[in-house]
Short mmCIF file of C-alpha atoms in Angstrom, two decimals:
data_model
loop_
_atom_site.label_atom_id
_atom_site.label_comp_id
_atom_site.label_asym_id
_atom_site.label_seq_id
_atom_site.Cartn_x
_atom_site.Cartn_y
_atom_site.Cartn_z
CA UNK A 82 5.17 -6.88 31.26
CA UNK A 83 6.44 -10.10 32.50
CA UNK A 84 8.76 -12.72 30.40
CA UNK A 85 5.62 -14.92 30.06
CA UNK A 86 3.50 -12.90 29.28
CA UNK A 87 5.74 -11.57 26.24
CA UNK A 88 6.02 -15.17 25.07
CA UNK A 89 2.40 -15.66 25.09
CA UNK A 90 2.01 -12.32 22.86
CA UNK A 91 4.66 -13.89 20.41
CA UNK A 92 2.57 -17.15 20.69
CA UNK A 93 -0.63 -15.66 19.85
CA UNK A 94 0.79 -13.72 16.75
CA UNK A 95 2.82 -16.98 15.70
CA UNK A 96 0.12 -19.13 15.54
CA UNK A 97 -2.30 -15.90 13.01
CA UNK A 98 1.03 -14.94 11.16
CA UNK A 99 2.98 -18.71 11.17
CA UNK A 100 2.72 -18.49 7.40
CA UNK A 101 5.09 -15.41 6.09
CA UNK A 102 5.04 -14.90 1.93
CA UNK A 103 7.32 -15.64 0.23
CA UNK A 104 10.56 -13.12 -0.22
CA UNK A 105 9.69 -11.06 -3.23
CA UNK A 106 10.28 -11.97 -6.93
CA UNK A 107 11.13 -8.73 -8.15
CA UNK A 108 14.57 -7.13 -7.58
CA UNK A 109 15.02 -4.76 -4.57
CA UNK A 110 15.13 -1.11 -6.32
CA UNK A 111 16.97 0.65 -4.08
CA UNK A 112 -10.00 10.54 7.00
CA UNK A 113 -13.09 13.03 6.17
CA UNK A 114 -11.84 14.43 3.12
CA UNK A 115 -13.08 13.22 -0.29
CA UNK A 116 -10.64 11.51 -2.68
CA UNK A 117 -10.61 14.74 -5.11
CA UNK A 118 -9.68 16.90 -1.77
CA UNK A 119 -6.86 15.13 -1.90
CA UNK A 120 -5.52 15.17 -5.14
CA UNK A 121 -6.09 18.73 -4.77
CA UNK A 122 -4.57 20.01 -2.13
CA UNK A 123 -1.81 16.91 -1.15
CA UNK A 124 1.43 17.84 -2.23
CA UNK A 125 4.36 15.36 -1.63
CA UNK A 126 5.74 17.54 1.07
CA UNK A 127 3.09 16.86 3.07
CA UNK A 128 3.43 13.12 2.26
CA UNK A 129 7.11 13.55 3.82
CA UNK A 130 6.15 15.74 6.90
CA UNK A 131 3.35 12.73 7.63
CA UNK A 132 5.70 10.02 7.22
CA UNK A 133 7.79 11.02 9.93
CA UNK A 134 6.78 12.09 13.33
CA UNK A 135 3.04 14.02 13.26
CA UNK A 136 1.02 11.13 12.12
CA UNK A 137 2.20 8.14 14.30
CA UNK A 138 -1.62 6.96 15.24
CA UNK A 139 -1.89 9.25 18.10
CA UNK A 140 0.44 6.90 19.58
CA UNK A 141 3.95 8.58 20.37
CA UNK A 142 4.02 10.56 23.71
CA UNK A 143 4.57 14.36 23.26
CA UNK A 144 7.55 14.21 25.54
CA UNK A 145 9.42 11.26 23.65
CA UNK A 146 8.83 11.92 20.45
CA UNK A 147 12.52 11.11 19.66
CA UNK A 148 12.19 7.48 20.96
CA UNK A 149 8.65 6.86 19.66
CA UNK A 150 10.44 7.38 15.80
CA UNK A 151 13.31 5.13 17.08
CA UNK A 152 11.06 2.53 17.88
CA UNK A 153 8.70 2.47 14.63
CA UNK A 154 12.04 2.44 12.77
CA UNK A 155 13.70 -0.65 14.76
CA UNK A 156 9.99 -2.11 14.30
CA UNK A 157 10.21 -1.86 10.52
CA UNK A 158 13.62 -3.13 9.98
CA UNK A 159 13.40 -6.18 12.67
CA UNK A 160 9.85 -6.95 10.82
CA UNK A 161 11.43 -6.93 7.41
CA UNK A 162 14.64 -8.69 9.06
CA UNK A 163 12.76 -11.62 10.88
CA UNK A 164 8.74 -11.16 10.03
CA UNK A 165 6.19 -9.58 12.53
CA UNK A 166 5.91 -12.66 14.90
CA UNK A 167 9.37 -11.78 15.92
CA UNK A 168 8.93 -7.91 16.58
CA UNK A 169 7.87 -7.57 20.48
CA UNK A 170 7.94 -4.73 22.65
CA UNK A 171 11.28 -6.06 24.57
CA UNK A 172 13.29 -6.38 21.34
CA UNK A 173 12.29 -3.30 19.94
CA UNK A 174 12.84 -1.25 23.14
CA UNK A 175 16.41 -3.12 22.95
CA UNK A 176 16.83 -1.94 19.20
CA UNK A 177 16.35 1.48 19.62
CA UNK A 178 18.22 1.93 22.46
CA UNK A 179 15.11 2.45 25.35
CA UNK A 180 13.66 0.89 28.42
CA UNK A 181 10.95 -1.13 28.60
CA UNK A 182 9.39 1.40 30.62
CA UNK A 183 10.37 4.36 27.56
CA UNK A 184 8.37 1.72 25.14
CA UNK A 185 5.33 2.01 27.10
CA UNK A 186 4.99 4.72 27.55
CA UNK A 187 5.46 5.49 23.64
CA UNK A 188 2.94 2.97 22.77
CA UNK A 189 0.23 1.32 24.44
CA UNK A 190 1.26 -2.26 22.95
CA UNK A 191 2.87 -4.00 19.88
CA UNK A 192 -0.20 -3.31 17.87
CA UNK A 193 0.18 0.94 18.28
CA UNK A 194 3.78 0.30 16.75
CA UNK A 195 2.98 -1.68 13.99
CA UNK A 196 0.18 0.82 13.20
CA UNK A 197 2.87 3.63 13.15
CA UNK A 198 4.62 1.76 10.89
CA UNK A 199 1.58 1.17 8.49
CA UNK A 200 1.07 4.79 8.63
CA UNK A 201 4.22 5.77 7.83
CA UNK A 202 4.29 3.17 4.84
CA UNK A 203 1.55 4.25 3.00
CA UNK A 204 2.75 7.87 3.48
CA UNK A 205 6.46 6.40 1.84
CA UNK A 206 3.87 4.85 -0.54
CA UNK A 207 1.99 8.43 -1.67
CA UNK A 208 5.32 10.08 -1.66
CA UNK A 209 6.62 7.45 -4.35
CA UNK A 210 3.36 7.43 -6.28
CA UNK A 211 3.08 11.60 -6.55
CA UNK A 212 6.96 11.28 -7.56
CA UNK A 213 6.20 9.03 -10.33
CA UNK A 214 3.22 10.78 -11.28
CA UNK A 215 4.73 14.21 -11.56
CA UNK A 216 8.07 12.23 -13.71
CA UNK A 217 5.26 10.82 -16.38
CA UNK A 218 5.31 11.41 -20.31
CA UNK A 219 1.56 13.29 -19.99
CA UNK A 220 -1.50 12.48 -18.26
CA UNK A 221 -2.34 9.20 -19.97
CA UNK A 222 1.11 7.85 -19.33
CA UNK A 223 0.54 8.47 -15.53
CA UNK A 224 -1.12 5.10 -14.87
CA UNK A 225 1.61 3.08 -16.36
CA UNK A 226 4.29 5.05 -14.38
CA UNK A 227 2.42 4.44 -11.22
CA UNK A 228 1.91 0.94 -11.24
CA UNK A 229 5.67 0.90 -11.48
CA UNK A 230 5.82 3.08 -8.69
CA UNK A 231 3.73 0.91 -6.87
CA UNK A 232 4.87 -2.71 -7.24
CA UNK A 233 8.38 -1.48 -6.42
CA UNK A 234 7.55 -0.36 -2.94
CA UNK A 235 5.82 -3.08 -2.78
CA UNK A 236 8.31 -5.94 -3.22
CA UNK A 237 11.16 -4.11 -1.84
CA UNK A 238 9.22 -3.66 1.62
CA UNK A 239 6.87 -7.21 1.96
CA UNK A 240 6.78 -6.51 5.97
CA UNK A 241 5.57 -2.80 6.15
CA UNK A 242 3.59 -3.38 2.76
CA UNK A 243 2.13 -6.52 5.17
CA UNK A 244 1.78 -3.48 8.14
CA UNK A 245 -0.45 -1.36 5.54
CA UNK A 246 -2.49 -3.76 4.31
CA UNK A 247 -3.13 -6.94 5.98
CA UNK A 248 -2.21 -6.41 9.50
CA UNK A 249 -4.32 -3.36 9.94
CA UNK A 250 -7.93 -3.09 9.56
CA UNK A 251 -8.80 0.12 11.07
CA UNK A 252 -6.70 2.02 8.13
CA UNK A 253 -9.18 1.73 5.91
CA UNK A 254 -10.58 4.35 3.21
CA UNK A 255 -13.41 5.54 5.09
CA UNK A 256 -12.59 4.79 8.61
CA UNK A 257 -13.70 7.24 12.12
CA UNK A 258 -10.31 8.80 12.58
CA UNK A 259 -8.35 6.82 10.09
CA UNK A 260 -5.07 8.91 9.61
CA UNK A 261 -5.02 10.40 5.74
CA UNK A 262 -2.32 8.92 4.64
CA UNK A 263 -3.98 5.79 3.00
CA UNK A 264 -6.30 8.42 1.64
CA UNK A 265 -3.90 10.25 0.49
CA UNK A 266 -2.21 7.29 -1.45
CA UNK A 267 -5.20 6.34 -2.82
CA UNK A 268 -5.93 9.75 -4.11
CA UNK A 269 -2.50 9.45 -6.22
CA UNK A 270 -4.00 6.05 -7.70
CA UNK A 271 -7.02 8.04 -8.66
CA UNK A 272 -5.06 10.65 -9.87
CA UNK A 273 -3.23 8.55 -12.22
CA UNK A 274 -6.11 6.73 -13.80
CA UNK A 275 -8.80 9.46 -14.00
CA UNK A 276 -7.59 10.46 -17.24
CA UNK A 277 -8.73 6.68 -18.57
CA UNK A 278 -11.90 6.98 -17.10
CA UNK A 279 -13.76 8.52 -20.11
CA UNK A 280 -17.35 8.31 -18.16
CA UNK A 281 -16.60 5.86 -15.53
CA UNK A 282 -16.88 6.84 -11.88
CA UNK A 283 -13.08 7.51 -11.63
CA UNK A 284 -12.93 6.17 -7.52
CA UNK A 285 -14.21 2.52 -8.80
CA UNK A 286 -11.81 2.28 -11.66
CA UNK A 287 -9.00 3.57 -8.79
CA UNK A 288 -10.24 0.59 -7.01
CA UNK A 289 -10.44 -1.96 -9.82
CA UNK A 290 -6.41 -0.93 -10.05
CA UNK A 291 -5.78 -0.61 -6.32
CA UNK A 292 -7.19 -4.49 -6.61
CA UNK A 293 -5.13 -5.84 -9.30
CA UNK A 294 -2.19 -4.44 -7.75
CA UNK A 295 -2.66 -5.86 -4.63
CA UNK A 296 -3.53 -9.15 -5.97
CA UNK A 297 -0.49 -9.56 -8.26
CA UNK A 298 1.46 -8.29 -5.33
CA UNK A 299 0.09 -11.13 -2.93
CA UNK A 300 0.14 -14.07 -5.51
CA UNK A 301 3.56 -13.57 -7.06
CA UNK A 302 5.00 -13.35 -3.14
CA UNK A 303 3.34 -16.54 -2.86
CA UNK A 304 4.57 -18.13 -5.56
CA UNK A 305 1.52 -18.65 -7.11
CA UNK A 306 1.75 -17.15 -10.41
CA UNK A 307 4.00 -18.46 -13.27
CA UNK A 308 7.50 -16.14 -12.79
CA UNK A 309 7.65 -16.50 -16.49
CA UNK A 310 4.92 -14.23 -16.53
CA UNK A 311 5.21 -11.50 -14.68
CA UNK A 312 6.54 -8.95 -16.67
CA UNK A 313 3.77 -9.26 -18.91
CA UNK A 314 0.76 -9.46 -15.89
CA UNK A 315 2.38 -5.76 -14.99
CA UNK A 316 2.08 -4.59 -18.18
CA UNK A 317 -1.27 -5.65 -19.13
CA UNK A 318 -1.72 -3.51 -16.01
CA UNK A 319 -0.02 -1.00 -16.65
CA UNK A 320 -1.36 -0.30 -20.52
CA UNK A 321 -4.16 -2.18 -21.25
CA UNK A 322 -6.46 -3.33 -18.52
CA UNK A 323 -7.75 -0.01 -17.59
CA UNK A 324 -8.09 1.56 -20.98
CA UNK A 325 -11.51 3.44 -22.02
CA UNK A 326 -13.54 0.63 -23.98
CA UNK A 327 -13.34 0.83 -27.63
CA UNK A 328 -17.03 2.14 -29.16
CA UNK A 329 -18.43 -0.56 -31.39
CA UNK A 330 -18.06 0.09 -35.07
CA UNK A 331 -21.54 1.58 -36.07
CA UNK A 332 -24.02 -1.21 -37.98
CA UNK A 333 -24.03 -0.89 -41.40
CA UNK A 334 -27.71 -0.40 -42.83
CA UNK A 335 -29.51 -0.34 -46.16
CA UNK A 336 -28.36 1.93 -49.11
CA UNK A 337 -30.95 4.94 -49.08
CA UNK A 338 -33.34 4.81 -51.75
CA UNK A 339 -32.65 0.94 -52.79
CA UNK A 340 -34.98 -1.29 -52.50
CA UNK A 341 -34.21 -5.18 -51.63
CA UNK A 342 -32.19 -4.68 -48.77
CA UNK A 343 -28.92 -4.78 -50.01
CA UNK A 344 -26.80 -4.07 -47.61
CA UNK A 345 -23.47 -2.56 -47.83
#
């Protein structure tokens, strides 16, 4: 790939991405199966075995495997270093070490690397959630220890949280041949708030979460949200929003046998 033809690929992803968030409020804390499949039969070794070199996108050449993980890892840090308009295939084959000609023949553009690093993100992302999960005061407390869980990956890695879910639209729940890690990070979510369900469909109250999360995520990088406030928007999250509904207090009729109406 020529020189100009680089710059014009940096152009073009300039001009969607020229407005990075934010850097993060919060301090740095160090696809056929069905959701219940998942929560099943996932076990957090199998998040860690995906996150490395098996579930790439069907991107990494058998042959190089070594420099495909080289490159998804110099893609990550020089995203989270300078933003995604500044990864390109040149500068990443120069950061981990390859030719141009190694790069290519890794992944078929910039796009395939970012989407390696998206997968392995939300398979970071599943691992963290199943670890938090498992570390939870009982069943009910699950929720609260997984939105912790979750925000922290989230502000401590804007750029590959950015990968996962804005700069990637084929991962989706769902998706023809979307890789199972996004499933299988949603099936922790799900996990962690079926036991609040009582009666609701537990995927659409994983979703409701999922969706607060994400949006507190987004506006706080932004700025938008008072900081002030933050600590208490997570906990709302965390312990209240998602509880079962309280039953209403059953009417109070007429005394048996009295007539009048009198109520009590």
């Amino acid at each position: 790939m020529s020189d100009d033809q680089d710059g014009d690929a940096d152009r073009r992803e300039a001009a969607v991405h020229a407005d990075r968030r934010a850097a993060a409020t919060r301090p740095d804390p160090g696809g056929a199966a069905t959701h219940a499949d998942f929560v099943e039969t996932a076990t957090h070794a199998d998040f860690v075995e995906t996150a490395t070199h098996a579930d790439q996108v069907e991107t990494a050449a058998p042959a190089e495997p070594g420099a495909a993980a080289a490159i998804v890892t110099a893609a990550r840090q020089l995203a989270e270093a300078e933003g995604w308009p500044a990864v390109t295939p040149r500068r990443l084959a120069e950061r981990a070490g390859v030719d141009l000609g190694v790069f290519y023949r890794c992944f078929a553009d910039r796009d395939a690397v970012l989407a390696a690093v998206a997968v392995r993100g939300f398979a970071e992302l599943a691992a963290a959630l199943t670890a938090a999960r498992s570390a939870a005061d009982g069943p009910r407390r699950a929720w609260s220890a997984v939105v912790s869980g979750y925000l922290d990956f989230a502000y401590a890695n804007p750029e590959v949280y950015d990968a996962m879910l804005a700069h990637t639209p084929d991962l989706t729940l769902g998706a023809d041949r979307a890789p199972v890690t996004p499933a299988a990070a949603f099936a922790q979510l799900r996990a962690a708030v079926a036991p609040l369900a009582a009666g609701r469909d537990p995927d659409t109250l994983a979703e409701l979460g999922w969706s607060l999360l994400h949006g507190v995520v987004m506006l706080t990088r932004g700025g938008r949200l008072r900081p002030e406030a933050q600590e208490q928007r997570e906990e709302m999250i965390a312990t209240r929003l998602l509880e079962p509904p309280v039953a209403p207090a059953p009417r109070r009729g007429k005394v048996p046998g009295r007539s009048g109406g009198g109520a009590l």
